[in-house]
Short mmCIF file of C-alpha atoms in Angstrom, two decimals:
data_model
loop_
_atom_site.label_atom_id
_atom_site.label_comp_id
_atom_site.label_asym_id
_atom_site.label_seq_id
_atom_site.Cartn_x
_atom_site.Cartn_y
_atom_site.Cartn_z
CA UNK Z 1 0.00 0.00 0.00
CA UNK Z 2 2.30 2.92 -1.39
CA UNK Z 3 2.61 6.19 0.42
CA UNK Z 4 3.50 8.82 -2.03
CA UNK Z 5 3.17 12.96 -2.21
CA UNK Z 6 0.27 13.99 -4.03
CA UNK Z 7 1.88 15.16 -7.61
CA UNK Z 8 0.09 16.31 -11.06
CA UNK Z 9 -0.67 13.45 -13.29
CA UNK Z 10 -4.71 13.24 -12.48
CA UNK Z 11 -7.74 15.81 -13.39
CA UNK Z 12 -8.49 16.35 -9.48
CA UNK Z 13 -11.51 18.86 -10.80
CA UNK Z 14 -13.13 16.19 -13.53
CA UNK Z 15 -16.10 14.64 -12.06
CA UNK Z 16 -19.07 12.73 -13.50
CA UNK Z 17 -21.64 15.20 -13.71
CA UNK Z 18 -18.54 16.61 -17.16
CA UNK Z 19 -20.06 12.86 -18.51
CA UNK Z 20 -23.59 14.00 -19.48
CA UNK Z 21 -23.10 17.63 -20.21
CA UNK Z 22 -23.60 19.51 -23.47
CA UNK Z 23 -23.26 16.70 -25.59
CA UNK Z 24 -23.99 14.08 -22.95
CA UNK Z 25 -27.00 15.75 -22.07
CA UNK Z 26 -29.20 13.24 -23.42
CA UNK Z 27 -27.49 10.28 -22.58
CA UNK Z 28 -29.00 8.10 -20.43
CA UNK Z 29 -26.96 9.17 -16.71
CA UNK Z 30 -25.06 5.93 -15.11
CA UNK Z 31 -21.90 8.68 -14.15
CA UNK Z 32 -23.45 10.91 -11.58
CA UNK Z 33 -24.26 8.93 -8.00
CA UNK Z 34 -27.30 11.16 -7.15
CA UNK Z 35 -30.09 8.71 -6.45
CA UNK Z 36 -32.41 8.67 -9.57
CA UNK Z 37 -36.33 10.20 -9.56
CA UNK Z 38 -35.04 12.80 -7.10
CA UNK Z 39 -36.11 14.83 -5.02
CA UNK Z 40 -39.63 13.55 -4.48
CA UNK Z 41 -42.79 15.59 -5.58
CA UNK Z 42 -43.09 16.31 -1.50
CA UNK Z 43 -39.48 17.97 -0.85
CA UNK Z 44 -39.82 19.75 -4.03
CA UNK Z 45 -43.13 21.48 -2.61
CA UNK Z 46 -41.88 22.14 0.47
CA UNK Z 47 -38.51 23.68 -0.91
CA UNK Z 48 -40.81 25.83 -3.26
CA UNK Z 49 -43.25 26.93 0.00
CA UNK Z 50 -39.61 28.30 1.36
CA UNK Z 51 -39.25 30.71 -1.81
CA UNK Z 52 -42.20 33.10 0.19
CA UNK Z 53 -39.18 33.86 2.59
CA UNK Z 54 -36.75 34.79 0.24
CA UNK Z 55 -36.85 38.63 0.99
CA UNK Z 56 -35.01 38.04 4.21
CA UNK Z 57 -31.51 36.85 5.05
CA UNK Z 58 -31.00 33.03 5.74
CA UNK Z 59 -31.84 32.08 9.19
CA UNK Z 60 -29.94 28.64 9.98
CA UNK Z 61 -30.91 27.86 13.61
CA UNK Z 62 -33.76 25.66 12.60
CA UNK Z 63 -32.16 23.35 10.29
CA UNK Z 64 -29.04 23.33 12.13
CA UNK Z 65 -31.07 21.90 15.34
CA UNK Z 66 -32.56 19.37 13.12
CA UNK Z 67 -29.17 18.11 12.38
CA UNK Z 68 -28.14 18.31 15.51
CA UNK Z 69 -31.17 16.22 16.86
CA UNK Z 70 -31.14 14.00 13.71
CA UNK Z 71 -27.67 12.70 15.18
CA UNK Z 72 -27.81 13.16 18.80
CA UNK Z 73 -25.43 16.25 19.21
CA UNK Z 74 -25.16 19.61 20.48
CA UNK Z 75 -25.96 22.32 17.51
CA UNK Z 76 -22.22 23.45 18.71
CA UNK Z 77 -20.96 20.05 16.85
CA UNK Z 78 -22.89 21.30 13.58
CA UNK Z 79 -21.86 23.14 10.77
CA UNK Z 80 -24.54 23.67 7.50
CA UNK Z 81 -22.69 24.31 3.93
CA UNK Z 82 -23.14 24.48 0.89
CA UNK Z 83 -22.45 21.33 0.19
CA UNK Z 84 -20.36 18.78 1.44
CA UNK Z 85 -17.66 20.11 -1.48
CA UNK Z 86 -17.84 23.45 0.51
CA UNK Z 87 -16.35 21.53 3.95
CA UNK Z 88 -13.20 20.41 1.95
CA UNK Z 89 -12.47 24.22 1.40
CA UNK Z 90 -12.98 25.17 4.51
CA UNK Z 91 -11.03 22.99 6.30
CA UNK Z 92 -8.29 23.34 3.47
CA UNK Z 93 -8.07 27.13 4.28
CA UNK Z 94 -9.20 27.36 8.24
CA UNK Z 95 -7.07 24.35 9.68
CA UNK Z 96 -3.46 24.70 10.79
CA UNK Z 97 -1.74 21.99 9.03
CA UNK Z 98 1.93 20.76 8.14
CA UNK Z 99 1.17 17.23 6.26
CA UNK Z 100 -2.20 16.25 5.09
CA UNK Z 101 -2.42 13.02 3.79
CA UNK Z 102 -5.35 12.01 1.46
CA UNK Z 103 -6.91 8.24 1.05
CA UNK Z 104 -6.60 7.36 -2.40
CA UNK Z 105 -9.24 6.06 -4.74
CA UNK Z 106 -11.58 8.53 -3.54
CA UNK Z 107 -13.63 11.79 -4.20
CA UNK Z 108 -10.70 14.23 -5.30
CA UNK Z 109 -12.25 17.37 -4.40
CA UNK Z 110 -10.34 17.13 -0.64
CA UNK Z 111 -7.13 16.77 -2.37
CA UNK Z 112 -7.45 19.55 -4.73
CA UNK Z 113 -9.04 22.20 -1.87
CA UNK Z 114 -6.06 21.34 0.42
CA UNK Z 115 -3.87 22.25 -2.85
CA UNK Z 116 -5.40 25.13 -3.90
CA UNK Z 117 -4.69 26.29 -0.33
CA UNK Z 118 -1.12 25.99 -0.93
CA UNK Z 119 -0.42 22.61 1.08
CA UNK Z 120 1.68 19.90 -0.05
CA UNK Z 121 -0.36 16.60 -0.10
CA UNK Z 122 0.58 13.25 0.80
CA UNK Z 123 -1.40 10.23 -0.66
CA UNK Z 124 -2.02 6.58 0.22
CA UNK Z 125 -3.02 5.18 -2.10
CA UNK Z 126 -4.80 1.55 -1.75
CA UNK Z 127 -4.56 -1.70 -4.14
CA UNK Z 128 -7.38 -3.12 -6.00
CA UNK Z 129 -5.12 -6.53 -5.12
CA UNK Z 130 -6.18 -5.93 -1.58
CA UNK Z 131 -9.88 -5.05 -2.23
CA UNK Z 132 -9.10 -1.20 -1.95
CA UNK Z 133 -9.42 -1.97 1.90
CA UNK Z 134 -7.03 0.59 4.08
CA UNK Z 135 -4.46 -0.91 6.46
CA UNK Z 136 -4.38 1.94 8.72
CA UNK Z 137 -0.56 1.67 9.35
CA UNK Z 138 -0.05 2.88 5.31
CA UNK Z 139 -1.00 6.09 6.97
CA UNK Z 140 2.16 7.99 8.14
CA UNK Z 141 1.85 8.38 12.53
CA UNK Z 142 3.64 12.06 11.58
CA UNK Z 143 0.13 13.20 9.11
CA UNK Z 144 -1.80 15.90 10.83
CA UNK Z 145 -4.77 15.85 9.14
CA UNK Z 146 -5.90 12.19 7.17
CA UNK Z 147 -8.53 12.48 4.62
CA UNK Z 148 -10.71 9.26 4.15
CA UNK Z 149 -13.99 8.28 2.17
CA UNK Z 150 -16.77 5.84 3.52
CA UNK Z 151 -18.67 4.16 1.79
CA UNK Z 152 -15.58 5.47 -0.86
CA UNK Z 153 -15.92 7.14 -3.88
CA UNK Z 154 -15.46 5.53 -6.57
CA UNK Z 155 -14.24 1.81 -4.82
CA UNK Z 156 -17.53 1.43 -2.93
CA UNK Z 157 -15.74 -0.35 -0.48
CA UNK Z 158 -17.17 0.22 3.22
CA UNK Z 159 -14.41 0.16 5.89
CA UNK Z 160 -15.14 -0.18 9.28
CA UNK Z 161 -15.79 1.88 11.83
CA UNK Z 162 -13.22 0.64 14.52
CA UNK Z 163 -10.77 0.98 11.56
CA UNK Z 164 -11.22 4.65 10.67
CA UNK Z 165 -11.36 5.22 14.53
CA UNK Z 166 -8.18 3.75 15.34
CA UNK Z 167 -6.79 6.36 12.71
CA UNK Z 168 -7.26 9.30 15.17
CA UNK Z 169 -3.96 10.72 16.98
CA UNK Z 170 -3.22 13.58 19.44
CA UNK Z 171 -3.00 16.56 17.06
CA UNK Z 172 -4.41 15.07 14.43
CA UNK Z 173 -7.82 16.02 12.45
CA UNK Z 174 -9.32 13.12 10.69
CA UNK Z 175 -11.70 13.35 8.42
CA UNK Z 176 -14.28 11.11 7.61
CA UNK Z 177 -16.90 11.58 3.89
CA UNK Z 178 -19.68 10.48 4.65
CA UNK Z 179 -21.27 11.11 1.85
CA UNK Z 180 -22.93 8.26 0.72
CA UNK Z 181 -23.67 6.79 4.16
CA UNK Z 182 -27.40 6.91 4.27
CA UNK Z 183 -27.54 4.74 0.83
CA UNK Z 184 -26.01 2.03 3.42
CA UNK Z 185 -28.78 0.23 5.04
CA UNK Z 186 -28.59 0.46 8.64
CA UNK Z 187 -25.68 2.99 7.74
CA UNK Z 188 -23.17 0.40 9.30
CA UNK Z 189 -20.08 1.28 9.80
CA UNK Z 190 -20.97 5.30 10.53
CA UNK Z 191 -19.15 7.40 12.63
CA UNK Z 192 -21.51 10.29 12.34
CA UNK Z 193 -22.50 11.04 16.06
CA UNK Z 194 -19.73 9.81 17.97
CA UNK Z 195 -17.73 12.27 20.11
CA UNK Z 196 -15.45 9.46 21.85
CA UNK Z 197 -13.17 9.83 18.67
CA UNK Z 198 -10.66 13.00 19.21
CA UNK Z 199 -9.93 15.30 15.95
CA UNK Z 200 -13.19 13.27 14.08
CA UNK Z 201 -14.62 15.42 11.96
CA UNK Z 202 -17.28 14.01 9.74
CA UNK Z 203 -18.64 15.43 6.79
CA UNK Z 204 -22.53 14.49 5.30
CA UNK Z 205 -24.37 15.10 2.29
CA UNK Z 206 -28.07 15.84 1.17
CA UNK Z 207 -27.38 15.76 -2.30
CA UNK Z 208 -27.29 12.36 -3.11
CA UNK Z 209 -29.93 10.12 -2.01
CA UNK Z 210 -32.44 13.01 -2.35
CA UNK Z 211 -31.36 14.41 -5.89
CA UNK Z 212 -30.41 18.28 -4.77
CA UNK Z 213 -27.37 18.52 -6.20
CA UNK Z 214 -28.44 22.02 -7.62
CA UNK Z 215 -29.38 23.16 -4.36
CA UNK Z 216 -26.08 22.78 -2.63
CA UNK Z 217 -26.39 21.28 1.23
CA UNK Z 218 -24.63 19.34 3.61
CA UNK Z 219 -23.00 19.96 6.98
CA UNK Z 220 -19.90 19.18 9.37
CA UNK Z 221 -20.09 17.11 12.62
CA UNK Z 222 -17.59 17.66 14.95
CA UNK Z 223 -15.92 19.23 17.93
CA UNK Z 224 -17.68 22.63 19.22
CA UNK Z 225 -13.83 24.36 18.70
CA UNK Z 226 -13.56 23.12 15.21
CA UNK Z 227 -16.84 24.07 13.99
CA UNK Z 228 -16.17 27.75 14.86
CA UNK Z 229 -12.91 27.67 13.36
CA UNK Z 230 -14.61 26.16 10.02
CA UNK Z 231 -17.52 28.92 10.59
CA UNK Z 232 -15.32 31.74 10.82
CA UNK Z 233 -13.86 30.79 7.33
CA UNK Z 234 -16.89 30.81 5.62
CA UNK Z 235 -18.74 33.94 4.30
CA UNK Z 236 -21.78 35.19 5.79
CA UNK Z 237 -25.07 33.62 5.05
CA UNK Z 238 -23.81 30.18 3.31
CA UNK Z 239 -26.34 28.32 3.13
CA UNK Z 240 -29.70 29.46 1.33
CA UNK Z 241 -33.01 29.37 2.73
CA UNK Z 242 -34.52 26.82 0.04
CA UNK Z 243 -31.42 24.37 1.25
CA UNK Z 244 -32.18 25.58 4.94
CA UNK Z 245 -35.62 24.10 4.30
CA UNK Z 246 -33.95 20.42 2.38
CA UNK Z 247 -31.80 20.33 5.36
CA UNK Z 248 -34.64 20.30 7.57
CA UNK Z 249 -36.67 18.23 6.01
CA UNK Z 250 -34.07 15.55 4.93
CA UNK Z 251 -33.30 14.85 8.47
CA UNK Z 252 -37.39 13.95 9.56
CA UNK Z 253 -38.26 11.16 10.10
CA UNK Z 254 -40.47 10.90 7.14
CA UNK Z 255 -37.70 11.26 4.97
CA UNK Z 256 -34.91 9.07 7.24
CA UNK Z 257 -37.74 6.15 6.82
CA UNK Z 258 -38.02 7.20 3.09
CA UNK Z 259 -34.26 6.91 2.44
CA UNK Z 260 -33.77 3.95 5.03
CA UNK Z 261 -36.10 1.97 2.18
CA UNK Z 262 -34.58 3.19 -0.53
CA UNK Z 263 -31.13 2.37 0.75
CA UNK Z 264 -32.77 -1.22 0.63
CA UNK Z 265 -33.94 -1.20 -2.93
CA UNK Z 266 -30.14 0.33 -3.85
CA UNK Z 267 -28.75 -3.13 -2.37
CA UNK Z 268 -31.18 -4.89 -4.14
CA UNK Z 269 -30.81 -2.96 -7.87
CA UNK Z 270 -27.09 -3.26 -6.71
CA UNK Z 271 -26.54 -6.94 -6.40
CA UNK Z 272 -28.58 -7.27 -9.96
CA UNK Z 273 -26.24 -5.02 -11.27
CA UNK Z 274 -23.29 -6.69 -10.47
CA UNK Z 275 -24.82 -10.06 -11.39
CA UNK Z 276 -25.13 -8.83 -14.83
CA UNK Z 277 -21.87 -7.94 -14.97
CA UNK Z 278 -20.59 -11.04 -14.12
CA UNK Z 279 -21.52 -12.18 -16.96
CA UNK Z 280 -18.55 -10.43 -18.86
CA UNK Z 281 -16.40 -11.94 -17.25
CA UNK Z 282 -14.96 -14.08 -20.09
CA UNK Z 283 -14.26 -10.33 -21.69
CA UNK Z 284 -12.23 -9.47 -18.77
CA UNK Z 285 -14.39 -7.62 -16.50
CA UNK Z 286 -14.05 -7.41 -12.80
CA UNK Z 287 -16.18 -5.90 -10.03
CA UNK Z 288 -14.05 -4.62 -6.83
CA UNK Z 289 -15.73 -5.43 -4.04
CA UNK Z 290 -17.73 -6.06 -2.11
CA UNK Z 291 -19.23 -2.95 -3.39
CA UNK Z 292 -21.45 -1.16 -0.66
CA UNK Z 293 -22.24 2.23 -2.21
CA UNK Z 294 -24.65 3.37 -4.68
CA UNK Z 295 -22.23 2.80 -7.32
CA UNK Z 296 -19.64 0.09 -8.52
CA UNK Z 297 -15.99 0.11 -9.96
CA UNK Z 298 -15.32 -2.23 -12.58
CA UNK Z 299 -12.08 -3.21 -14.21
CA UNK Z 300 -12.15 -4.08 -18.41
CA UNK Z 301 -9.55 -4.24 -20.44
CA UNK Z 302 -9.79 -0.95 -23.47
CA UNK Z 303 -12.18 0.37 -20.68
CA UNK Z 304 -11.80 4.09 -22.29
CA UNK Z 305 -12.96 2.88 -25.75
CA UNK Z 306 -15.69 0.44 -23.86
CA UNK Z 307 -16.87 4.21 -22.43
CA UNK Z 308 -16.37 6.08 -25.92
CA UNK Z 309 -18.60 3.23 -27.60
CA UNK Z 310 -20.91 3.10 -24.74
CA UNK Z 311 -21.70 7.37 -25.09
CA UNK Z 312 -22.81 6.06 -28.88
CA UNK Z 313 -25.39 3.67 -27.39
CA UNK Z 314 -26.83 6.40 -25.31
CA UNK Z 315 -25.32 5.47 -22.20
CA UNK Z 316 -22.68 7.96 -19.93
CA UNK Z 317 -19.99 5.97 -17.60
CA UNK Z 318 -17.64 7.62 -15.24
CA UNK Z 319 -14.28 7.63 -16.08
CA UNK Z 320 -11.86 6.38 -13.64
CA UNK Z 321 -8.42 7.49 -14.56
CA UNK Z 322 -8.85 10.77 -12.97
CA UNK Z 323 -9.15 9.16 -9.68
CA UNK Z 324 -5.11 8.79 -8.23
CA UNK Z 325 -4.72 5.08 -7.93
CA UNK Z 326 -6.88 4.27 -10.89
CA UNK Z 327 -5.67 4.50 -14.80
CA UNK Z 328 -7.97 3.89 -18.04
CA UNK Z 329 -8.92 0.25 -17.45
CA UNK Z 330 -11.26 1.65 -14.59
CA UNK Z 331 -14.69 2.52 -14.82
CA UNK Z 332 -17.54 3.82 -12.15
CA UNK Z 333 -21.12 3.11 -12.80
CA UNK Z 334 -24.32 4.42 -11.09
CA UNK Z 335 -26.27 2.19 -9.33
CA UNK Z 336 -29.89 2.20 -11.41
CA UNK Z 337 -33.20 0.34 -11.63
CA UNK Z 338 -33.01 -2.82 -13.30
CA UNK Z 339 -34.75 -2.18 -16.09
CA UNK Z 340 -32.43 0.89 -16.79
CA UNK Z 341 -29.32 -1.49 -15.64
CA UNK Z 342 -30.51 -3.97 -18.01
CA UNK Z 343 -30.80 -2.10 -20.54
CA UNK Z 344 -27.03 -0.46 -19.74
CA UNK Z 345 -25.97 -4.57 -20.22
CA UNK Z 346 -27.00 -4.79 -23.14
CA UNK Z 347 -25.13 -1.99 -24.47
CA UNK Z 348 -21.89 -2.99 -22.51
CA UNK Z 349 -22.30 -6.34 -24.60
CA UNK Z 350 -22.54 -4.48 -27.88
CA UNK Z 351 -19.65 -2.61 -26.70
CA UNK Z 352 -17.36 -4.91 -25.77
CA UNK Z 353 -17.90 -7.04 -28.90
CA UNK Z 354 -17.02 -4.58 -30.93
CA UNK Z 355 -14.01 -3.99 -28.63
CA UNK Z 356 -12.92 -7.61 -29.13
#
């Protein structure tokens, strides 16, 4: 499991919603992880009844208690943004920090934030030979702030709990994505409400599972001192009312039973998925796994061609050669329903016959 410093070679800002724009736009979307048929007709009508309240300034306090209850904490231990892409900024320009040290395969926004800040980034970058599962002593004792995906982007691996724990040192902030958590039934493995951990700082998204990318909302769980130090970077009135009003409503319990059930049916439309893909086997194809997230990472030989062809048959993949770790064999693909997955299969087997 290689330890190296994080160096150019990789499009840190590419990401999968570039795969169906302009001339992807009517491609049928298996690159972008937000959860399909999103948001539901009743979030959209209560995000439009917030648009009556748009004369005043953004008042957070409700949404950010909501959070806070949603997870057991203090509101001190909560931080709204504008997404979870917003946290990696802040903590890339507010936190006091000699070696950062980033999990590789994962979401590269972290990276490039802590670069942009002018830090020099370490990597570790995992094997698909060993599952893409961390061995936490790859991770160098000296790194003062450790970077980490769960369920990860784009690997889907889920690592556990006790492992990402046992990462946390005196002086050192760890930080968990979260992201894609609540598409994880039971969302095992979360570390999202713990306060036994020290430097834990966990970071959660709305967008996903309920389809408001646009919108722009997720928060920050962790210590009361880091939270203001995050707060104070960010400018005043962050988050919008409409995604005051998501925030609130995402963390109900109508909606945690709604997305509880359709973390279920992801597992299910997952595992049919990956079935199907099995079946390409004898062209190469491999699945890492166990996958866990709302998405999968497959191996195929010509993969980048396999995508090229596959944006011909109307369907967008994810690319995974931007991702450090990964090169142009790899490819991420959405989770779907199984008619739409089946569908996707049938194209993949055009593709790769013509590729062979």
């Amino acid at each position: 499991m290689p330890t190296e410093p994080g160096i150019p070679g990789h499009d840190l800002r590419h990401h999968g919603d570039a795969e169906v724009r302009d001339d992807g736009s009517a491609l049928v979307d298996l690159a972008v992880n937000v959860r399909a048929d999103t948001p539901p007709v009743w979030l959209r009508e209560h995000i439009a009844a917030s648009l009556g309240s748009l004369a005043a300034y953004p008042d957070g306090r409700a949404a950010r208690a909501a959070v806070a209850a949603r997870h057991g904490l203090p509101v001190e231990r909560v931080l709204l943004t504008a997404g979870a892409a917003e946290a990696f900024v802040l903590l890339a320009r507010a936190l006091k920090v000699r070696w950062p040290v980033v999990v590789h395969p994962q979401f590269t926004e972290p990276e490039a934030a802590l670069r942009d800040a002018g830090h020099s980034v370490g990597r570790v970058l995992l094997r698909a030979a060993d599952g893409f599962r961390l061995d936490p002593a790859a991770v160098p004792v000296e790194a003062d702030l450790v970077v980490v995906g769960n369920p990860t982007n784009p690997t889907s691996v889920l690592h556990p709990a006790d492992v990402l724990a046992g990462l946390a040192r005196p002086g050192r902030t760890l930080v968990v994505d979260e992201a894609f958590m609540d598409a994880v039934p039971g969302e095992r493995e979360a570390l999202a409400g713990r306060t036994d951990v020290p430097g834990l700082v966990v970071l959660r998204s709305l967008t996903k599972t309920w389809g408001l990318a646009g919108l722009r909302i997720g928060y920050v769980l962790a210590a009361p001192e880091t939270v203001a130090e995050l707060e104070r970077a960010q400018p005043l009135w962050p988050v919008s009312t409409p995604a005051l009003a998501a925030a609130e409503a995402c963390v109900a319990p109508r909606a945690l039973a709604e997305a509880a059930h359709a973390a279920h049916r992801v597992a299910a439309d997952r595992a049919h998925l990956v079935a199907g893909l099995g079946e390409f086997a004898g062209a190469g194809l491999r699945v890492a796994g166990p996958a866990e997230g709302p998405f999968v990472l497959v191996r195929l030989p010509d993969a980048d061609a396999v995508r090229r062809r596959l944006r011909r048959l109307g369907f967008a993949v994810r690319r995974g050669d931007t991702f450090p770790g990964l090169d142009k064999e790899w490819l991420r693909l959405a989770v779907r329903d199984r008619g739409t997955s089946d569908a996707f299969l049938r194209a993949l087997g055009r593709a790769t016959a013509e590729a062979s």
